[in-house]
Amino acid sequence: MLAVRGVHTYYGNIRALGGVDLDVHPGEIVALIGANGAGKSTLMMTICGSPRARQGQIIFDGRDITGMTTHEIARLRIAQSPEGRRIFARMSVLENLQMGSVVAGVQHFDEDLERVFKLFPRLKERLNQRGGTLSGGEQQMLAIARALMARPRLLLLDEPSLGLAPLIVKQIFDAIRELNRSEGLTVFIVEQNAYHALKLAHRGYVMVNGQITLSGPSKELISREEVRAAYLEGAH
Ligand SMILES: Nc1ncnc2c1ncn2[C@@H]1O[C@H](COP(=O)(O)OP(=O)(O)OP(=O)(O)O)[C@@H](O)[C@H]1O
Ligand SMILES: [Mg+2]
């Protein structure tokens, strides 16, 4: 479904990605783990078209999207829940969800709204509250719900567990697992929380300094000594 081939991305003269190859197949959950500054968010943003890849190709559904604008890419129903949530703080929960639904069209709006409320009942109780006044966990739920309102064929999640209490992290990861199981939703997830991400995902990739150093089935990665030592120390 998604094929990343030899992608290089720069910020000015600084190279953030140095030839990344990665695949996401339909119906899969794929996790990308790596230390701070490894280039995980850069890869996710490059897939969405900003920043642009300077070299290499990104193929979605057999179509080369490398040169497309972020808007054109969103219209292919690749939806992103970016790092740091980036919800619309002054808009209500409902308005945020309406923004998310723009690319999906209005005809499914009510149905899609019910679907995200089922996943995150908390949002239904806070429909008219302004996004900026939600708790951190609620904002994360809203960011994911907004991405789901686009009826994504590929859902990109950047650090959905960041800064959240274990119980909320569990709720969010359960929701992602359930969407994948019941609807076959394809998910690409970037996580600091390597243990949770690998437990959730079917396959995983490890990124170091803008390059993929390891990949394989999650179960295999979890049991590898170099992964345990670098990313799972202290996890249980
Ligand atoms: N807008 C930018 N301008 C210049 N450099 C940037 C920019 N965004 C990211 N970088 C640099 O690119 C590198 C990769 O950053 P990126 O945000 O992709 O890492 P990450 O793996 O997501 O890290 P984290 O786990 O901390 O979120 C870092 O060295 C970072 O400082
Ligand atoms: Mg990041």
PDB file of C-alpha atoms in Angstrom, residues 16-208:
ATOM      1  CA  ALA A  16      17.416  14.268   8.398  1.00  0.00           C
ATOM      2  CA  LEU A  17      16.705  11.127   6.324  1.00  0.00           C
ATOM      3  CA  GLY A  18      19.484   9.327   4.508  1.00  0.00           C
ATOM      4  CA  GLY A  19      17.924   6.768   2.214  1.00  0.00           C
ATOM      5  CA  VAL A  20      14.905   5.245   3.934  1.00  0.00           C
ATOM      6  CA  ASP A  21      13.193   2.109   2.605  1.00  0.00           C
ATOM      7  CA  LEU A  22       9.985   1.008   4.262  1.00  0.00           C
ATOM      8  CA  ASP A  23       6.732  -0.761   3.364  1.00  0.00           C
ATOM      9  CA  VAL A  24       3.262  -0.805   4.827  1.00  0.00           C
ATOM     10  CA  HIS A  25       0.946  -3.480   3.465  1.00  0.00           C
ATOM     11  CA  PRO A  26      -2.870  -3.273   3.477  1.00  0.00           C
ATOM     12  CA  GLY A  27      -4.380  -4.211   6.839  1.00  0.00           C
ATOM     13  CA  GLU A  28      -1.091  -3.994   8.681  1.00  0.00           C
ATOM     14  CA  ILE A  29      -0.051  -2.061  11.743  1.00  0.00           C
ATOM     15  CA  VAL A  30       3.581  -1.044  11.281  1.00  0.00           C
ATOM     16  CA  ALA A  31       5.604   0.640  14.025  1.00  0.00           C
ATOM     17  CA  LEU A  32       8.632   2.854  13.639  1.00  0.00           C
ATOM     18  CA  ILE A  33      10.769   3.221  16.735  1.00  0.00           C
ATOM     19  CA  GLY A  34      13.943   5.141  17.407  1.00  0.00           C
ATOM     20  CA  ALA A  35      15.624   7.637  19.707  1.00  0.00           C
ATOM     21  CA  ASN A  36      14.899  11.378  19.880  1.00  0.00           C
ATOM     22  CA  GLY A  37      15.996  13.105  16.713  1.00  0.00           C
ATOM     23  CA  ALA A  38      16.319   9.877  14.714  1.00  0.00           C
ATOM     24  CA  GLY A  39      14.063  11.246  11.978  1.00  0.00           C
ATOM     25  CA  LYS A  40      10.792   9.436  12.725  1.00  0.00           C
ATOM     26  CA  SER A  41       8.555  12.500  12.554  1.00  0.00           C
ATOM     27  CA  THR A  42      10.443  13.708   9.504  1.00  0.00           C
ATOM     28  CA  LEU A  43       9.614  10.464   7.717  1.00  0.00           C
ATOM     29  CA  MET A  44       5.957  10.745   8.628  1.00  0.00           C
ATOM     30  CA  MET A  45       5.814  14.355   7.478  1.00  0.00           C
ATOM     31  CA  THR A  46       7.702  13.536   4.284  1.00  0.00           C
ATOM     32  CA  ILE A  47       5.052  10.908   3.477  1.00  0.00           C
ATOM     33  CA  CYS A  48       2.462  13.693   3.862  1.00  0.00           C
ATOM     34  CA  GLY A  49       4.421  15.983   1.540  1.00  0.00           C
ATOM     35  CA  SER A  50       6.003  18.528   3.885  1.00  0.00           C
ATOM     36  CA  PRO A  51       8.983  18.635   3.947  1.00  0.00           C
ATOM     37  CA  ARG A  52       9.469  17.151   0.494  1.00  0.00           C
ATOM     38  CA  ALA A  53      11.805  14.249  -0.169  1.00  0.00           C
ATOM     39  CA  ARG A  54      14.875  15.566  -1.963  1.00  0.00           C
ATOM     40  CA  GLN A  55      15.679  12.148  -3.350  1.00  0.00           C
ATOM     41  CA  GLY A  56      13.856   8.829  -3.578  1.00  0.00           C
ATOM     42  CA  GLN A  57      10.237   7.879  -4.076  1.00  0.00           C
ATOM     43  CA  ILE A  58       7.071   7.451  -2.066  1.00  0.00           C
ATOM     44  CA  ILE A  59       4.470   5.225  -3.672  1.00  0.00           C
ATOM     45  CA  PHE A  60       0.913   4.949  -2.372  1.00  0.00           C
ATOM     46  CA  ASP A  61      -1.387   2.414  -3.990  1.00  0.00           C
ATOM     47  CA  GLY A  62       0.890   2.160  -6.993  1.00  0.00           C
ATOM     48  CA  ARG A  63       0.883   5.922  -7.490  1.00  0.00           C
ATOM     49  CA  ASP A  64       3.962   8.105  -7.087  1.00  0.00           C
ATOM     50  CA  ILE A  65       3.034  10.748  -4.509  1.00  0.00           C
ATOM     51  CA  THR A  66       6.550  12.125  -4.008  1.00  0.00           C
ATOM     52  CA  GLY A  67       5.861  15.371  -5.855  1.00  0.00           C
ATOM     53  CA  MET A  68       2.287  15.896  -4.679  1.00  0.00           C
ATOM     54  CA  THR A  69       1.161  18.715  -2.396  1.00  0.00           C
ATOM     55  CA  THR A  70       0.025  17.951   1.156  1.00  0.00           C
ATOM     56  CA  HIS A  71      -3.521  18.697   0.039  1.00  0.00           C
ATOM     57  CA  GLU A  72      -3.412  16.232  -2.850  1.00  0.00           C
ATOM     58  CA  ILE A  73      -1.963  13.590  -0.544  1.00  0.00           C
ATOM     59  CA  ALA A  74      -4.697  14.160   2.050  1.00  0.00           C
ATOM     60  CA  ARG A  75      -7.283  13.696  -0.688  1.00  0.00           C
ATOM     61  CA  LEU A  76      -5.922  10.195  -1.288  1.00  0.00           C
ATOM     62  CA  ARG A  77      -7.109   9.621   2.282  1.00  0.00           C
ATOM     63  CA  ILE A  78      -3.790   9.417   4.025  1.00  0.00           C
ATOM     64  CA  ALA A  79      -4.616  10.972   7.402  1.00  0.00           C
ATOM     65  CA  GLN A  80      -2.153  12.020  10.025  1.00  0.00           C
ATOM     66  CA  SER A  81      -2.350  12.591  13.753  1.00  0.00           C
ATOM     67  CA  PRO A  82       0.810  14.662  14.131  1.00  0.00           C
ATOM     68  CA  GLU A  83       3.218  14.842  17.039  1.00  0.00           C
ATOM     69  CA  GLY A  84       2.065  17.302  19.685  1.00  0.00           C
ATOM     70  CA  ARG A  85      -1.576  16.754  18.657  1.00  0.00           C
ATOM     71  CA  ARG A  86      -2.032  20.094  16.828  1.00  0.00           C
ATOM     72  CA  ILE A  87      -5.756  20.254  17.269  1.00  0.00           C
ATOM     73  CA  PHE A  88      -7.522  23.559  16.640  1.00  0.00           C
ATOM     74  CA  ALA A  89      -7.438  25.038  20.138  1.00  0.00           C
ATOM     75  CA  ARG A  90     -10.107  27.707  19.605  1.00  0.00           C
ATOM     76  CA  MET A  91     -12.538  25.404  17.885  1.00  0.00           C
ATOM     77  CA  SER A  92     -14.941  23.112  19.685  1.00  0.00           C
ATOM     78  CA  VAL A  93     -14.569  19.346  19.655  1.00  0.00           C
ATOM     79  CA  LEU A  94     -17.353  19.141  17.077  1.00  0.00           C
ATOM     80  CA  GLU A  95     -15.730  21.761  14.842  1.00  0.00           C
ATOM     81  CA  ASN A  96     -12.403  19.930  15.017  1.00  0.00           C
ATOM     82  CA  LEU A  97     -14.130  16.758  13.884  1.00  0.00           C
ATOM     83  CA  GLN A  98     -15.860  18.647  11.068  1.00  0.00           C
ATOM     84  CA  MET A  99     -12.472  19.862   9.856  1.00  0.00           C
ATOM     85  CA  GLY A 100     -11.280  16.273   9.775  1.00  0.00           C
ATOM     86  CA  SER A 101     -14.239  15.166   7.695  1.00  0.00           C
ATOM     87  CA  VAL A 102     -13.646  17.660   4.883  1.00  0.00           C
ATOM     88  CA  VAL A 103     -11.833  15.218   2.605  1.00  0.00           C
ATOM     89  CA  ALA A 104     -14.341  12.422   3.286  1.00  0.00           C
ATOM     90  CA  GLY A 105     -17.343  14.514   2.223  1.00  0.00           C
ATOM     91  CA  VAL A 106     -20.460  15.297   4.247  1.00  0.00           C
ATOM     92  CA  GLN A 107     -22.569  12.290   3.328  1.00  0.00           C
ATOM     93  CA  HIS A 108     -20.975  10.036   5.972  1.00  0.00           C
ATOM     94  CA  PHE A 109     -20.604  12.665   8.669  1.00  0.00           C
ATOM     95  CA  ASP A 110     -23.175  11.421  11.198  1.00  0.00           C
ATOM     96  CA  GLU A 111     -22.149   7.822  10.793  1.00  0.00           C
ATOM     97  CA  ASP A 112     -18.468   8.680  11.186  1.00  0.00           C
ATOM     98  CA  LEU A 113     -19.197  10.801  14.220  1.00  0.00           C
ATOM     99  CA  GLU A 114     -20.925   7.867  15.894  1.00  0.00           C
ATOM    100  CA  ARG A 115     -17.968   5.688  15.059  1.00  0.00           C
ATOM    101  CA  VAL A 116     -15.437   7.962  16.780  1.00  0.00           C
ATOM    102  CA  PHE A 117     -17.748   8.456  19.769  1.00  0.00           C
ATOM    103  CA  LYS A 118     -17.920   4.727  20.195  1.00  0.00           C
ATOM    104  CA  LEU A 119     -14.133   4.626  20.308  1.00  0.00           C
ATOM    105  CA  PHE A 120     -13.765   7.703  22.490  1.00  0.00           C
ATOM    106  CA  PRO A 121     -16.995   8.278  24.453  1.00  0.00           C
ATOM    107  CA  ARG A 122     -15.266  11.080  26.327  1.00  0.00           C
ATOM    108  CA  LEU A 123     -15.368  13.255  23.223  1.00  0.00           C
ATOM    109  CA  LYS A 124     -19.127  12.965  22.976  1.00  0.00           C
ATOM    110  CA  GLU A 125     -19.499  14.404  26.466  1.00  0.00           C
ATOM    111  CA  ARG A 126     -17.309  17.359  25.473  1.00  0.00           C
ATOM    112  CA  LEU A 127     -18.705  18.180  22.068  1.00  0.00           C
ATOM    113  CA  ASN A 128     -18.980  21.921  22.624  1.00  0.00           C
ATOM    114  CA  GLN A 129     -15.859  22.366  24.702  1.00  0.00           C
ATOM    115  CA  ARG A 130     -12.984  24.213  23.043  1.00  0.00           C
ATOM    116  CA  GLY A 131     -10.143  21.984  21.953  1.00  0.00           C
ATOM    117  CA  GLY A 132      -7.524  23.964  23.827  1.00  0.00           C
ATOM    118  CA  THR A 133      -9.262  23.371  27.155  1.00  0.00           C
ATOM    119  CA  LEU A 134      -9.339  19.581  26.851  1.00  0.00           C
ATOM    120  CA  SER A 135      -6.923  17.539  28.953  1.00  0.00           C
ATOM    121  CA  GLY A 136      -3.815  16.151  27.269  1.00  0.00           C
ATOM    122  CA  GLY A 137      -5.343  12.717  26.873  1.00  0.00           C
ATOM    123  CA  GLU A 138      -8.586  14.140  25.524  1.00  0.00           C
ATOM    124  CA  GLN A 139      -6.638  16.251  23.009  1.00  0.00           C
ATOM    125  CA  GLN A 140      -4.811  13.144  21.839  1.00  0.00           C
ATOM    126  CA  MET A 141      -8.135  11.322  21.432  1.00  0.00           C
ATOM    127  CA  LEU A 142      -9.459  14.298  19.482  1.00  0.00           C
ATOM    128  CA  ALA A 143      -6.400  14.353  17.206  1.00  0.00           C
ATOM    129  CA  ILE A 144      -6.865  10.673  16.395  1.00  0.00           C
ATOM    130  CA  ALA A 145     -10.638  11.047  16.044  1.00  0.00           C
ATOM    131  CA  ARG A 146     -10.145  13.984  13.685  1.00  0.00           C
ATOM    132  CA  ALA A 147      -7.821  11.878  11.539  1.00  0.00           C
ATOM    133  CA  LEU A 148     -10.406   9.069  11.514  1.00  0.00           C
ATOM    134  CA  MET A 149     -13.116  11.458  10.313  1.00  0.00           C
ATOM    135  CA  ALA A 150     -11.201  11.617   7.030  1.00  0.00           C
ATOM    136  CA  ARG A 151     -12.078   7.939   6.504  1.00  0.00           C
ATOM    137  CA  PRO A 152      -8.372   7.213   6.060  1.00  0.00           C
ATOM    138  CA  ARG A 153      -7.108   4.327   4.032  1.00  0.00           C
ATOM    139  CA  LEU A 154      -3.789   4.840   5.754  1.00  0.00           C
ATOM    140  CA  LEU A 155      -3.674   6.282   9.268  1.00  0.00           C
ATOM    141  CA  LEU A 156      -0.380   7.844  10.373  1.00  0.00           C
ATOM    142  CA  LEU A 157       0.083   8.323  14.112  1.00  0.00           C
ATOM    143  CA  ASP A 158       3.031  10.232  15.534  1.00  0.00           C
ATOM    144  CA  GLU A 159       3.629   9.498  19.230  1.00  0.00           C
ATOM    145  CA  PRO A 160       0.020   8.932  20.293  1.00  0.00           C
ATOM    146  CA  SER A 161       1.168   7.978  23.803  1.00  0.00           C
ATOM    147  CA  LEU A 162       3.332  11.030  24.440  1.00  0.00           C
ATOM    148  CA  GLY A 163       2.821  12.463  27.896  1.00  0.00           C
ATOM    149  CA  LEU A 164      -0.223  10.374  28.715  1.00  0.00           C
ATOM    150  CA  ALA A 165      -1.052   8.282  31.760  1.00  0.00           C
ATOM    151  CA  PRO A 166      -0.814   4.506  31.294  1.00  0.00           C
ATOM    152  CA  LEU A 167      -4.575   4.040  31.442  1.00  0.00           C
ATOM    153  CA  ILE A 168      -5.189   6.548  28.640  1.00  0.00           C
ATOM    154  CA  VAL A 169      -2.366   5.023  26.596  1.00  0.00           C
ATOM    155  CA  LYS A 170      -4.049   1.668  26.966  1.00  0.00           C
ATOM    156  CA  GLN A 171      -7.416   3.096  25.859  1.00  0.00           C
ATOM    157  CA  ILE A 172      -5.876   4.677  22.790  1.00  0.00           C
ATOM    158  CA  PHE A 173      -3.884   1.600  21.804  1.00  0.00           C
ATOM    159  CA  ASP A 174      -6.941  -0.616  22.345  1.00  0.00           C
ATOM    160  CA  ALA A 175      -8.917   1.678  20.056  1.00  0.00           C
ATOM    161  CA  ILE A 176      -6.291   1.419  17.321  1.00  0.00           C
ATOM    162  CA  ARG A 177      -6.125  -2.346  17.669  1.00  0.00           C
ATOM    163  CA  GLU A 178      -9.913  -2.575  17.454  1.00  0.00           C
ATOM    164  CA  LEU A 179     -10.077  -0.423  14.300  1.00  0.00           C
ATOM    165  CA  ASN A 180      -7.461  -2.587  12.678  1.00  0.00           C
ATOM    166  CA  ARG A 181      -9.184  -5.792  13.705  1.00  0.00           C
ATOM    167  CA  SER A 182     -12.759  -4.857  12.847  1.00  0.00           C
ATOM    168  CA  GLU A 183     -12.226  -2.653   9.788  1.00  0.00           C
ATOM    169  CA  GLY A 184      -8.804  -3.742   8.576  1.00  0.00           C
ATOM    170  CA  LEU A 185      -7.563  -0.164   8.961  1.00  0.00           C
ATOM    171  CA  THR A 186      -3.931   0.184   7.899  1.00  0.00           C
ATOM    172  CA  VAL A 187      -1.818   2.029  10.462  1.00  0.00           C
ATOM    173  CA  PHE A 188       1.707   3.397  10.526  1.00  0.00           C
ATOM    174  CA  ILE A 189       2.672   4.413  14.042  1.00  0.00           C
ATOM    175  CA  VAL A 190       5.738   6.287  15.293  1.00  0.00           C
ATOM    176  CA  GLU A 191       6.459   5.752  18.954  1.00  0.00           C
ATOM    177  CA  GLN A 192       8.983   6.484  21.708  1.00  0.00           C
ATOM    178  CA  ASN A 193       7.124   3.889  23.698  1.00  0.00           C
ATOM    179  CA  ALA A 194       8.754   1.037  21.825  1.00  0.00           C
ATOM    180  CA  TYR A 195       7.332  -1.718  23.965  1.00  0.00           C
ATOM    181  CA  HIS A 196       3.705  -0.677  23.498  1.00  0.00           C
ATOM    182  CA  ALA A 197       4.206   0.066  19.828  1.00  0.00           C
ATOM    183  CA  LEU A 198       5.786  -3.307  19.085  1.00  0.00           C
ATOM    184  CA  LYS A 199       3.107  -5.084  21.120  1.00  0.00           C
ATOM    185  CA  LEU A 200       0.473  -3.385  18.973  1.00  0.00           C
ATOM    186  CA  ALA A 201       2.132  -3.681  15.577  1.00  0.00           C
ATOM    187  CA  HIS A 202       2.545  -6.623  13.237  1.00  0.00           C
ATOM    188  CA  ARG A 203       5.910  -5.417  11.973  1.00  0.00           C
ATOM    189  CA  GLY A 204       8.418  -2.857  13.061  1.00  0.00           C
ATOM    190  CA  TYR A 205      11.336  -0.754  11.891  1.00  0.00           C
ATOM    191  CA  VAL A 206      14.142   0.761  13.920  1.00  0.00           C
ATOM    192  CA  MET A 207      15.533   4.119  12.821  1.00  0.00           C
ATOM    193  CA  VAL A 208      18.939   5.486  13.788  1.00  0.00           C
TER     194      VAL A 208
END
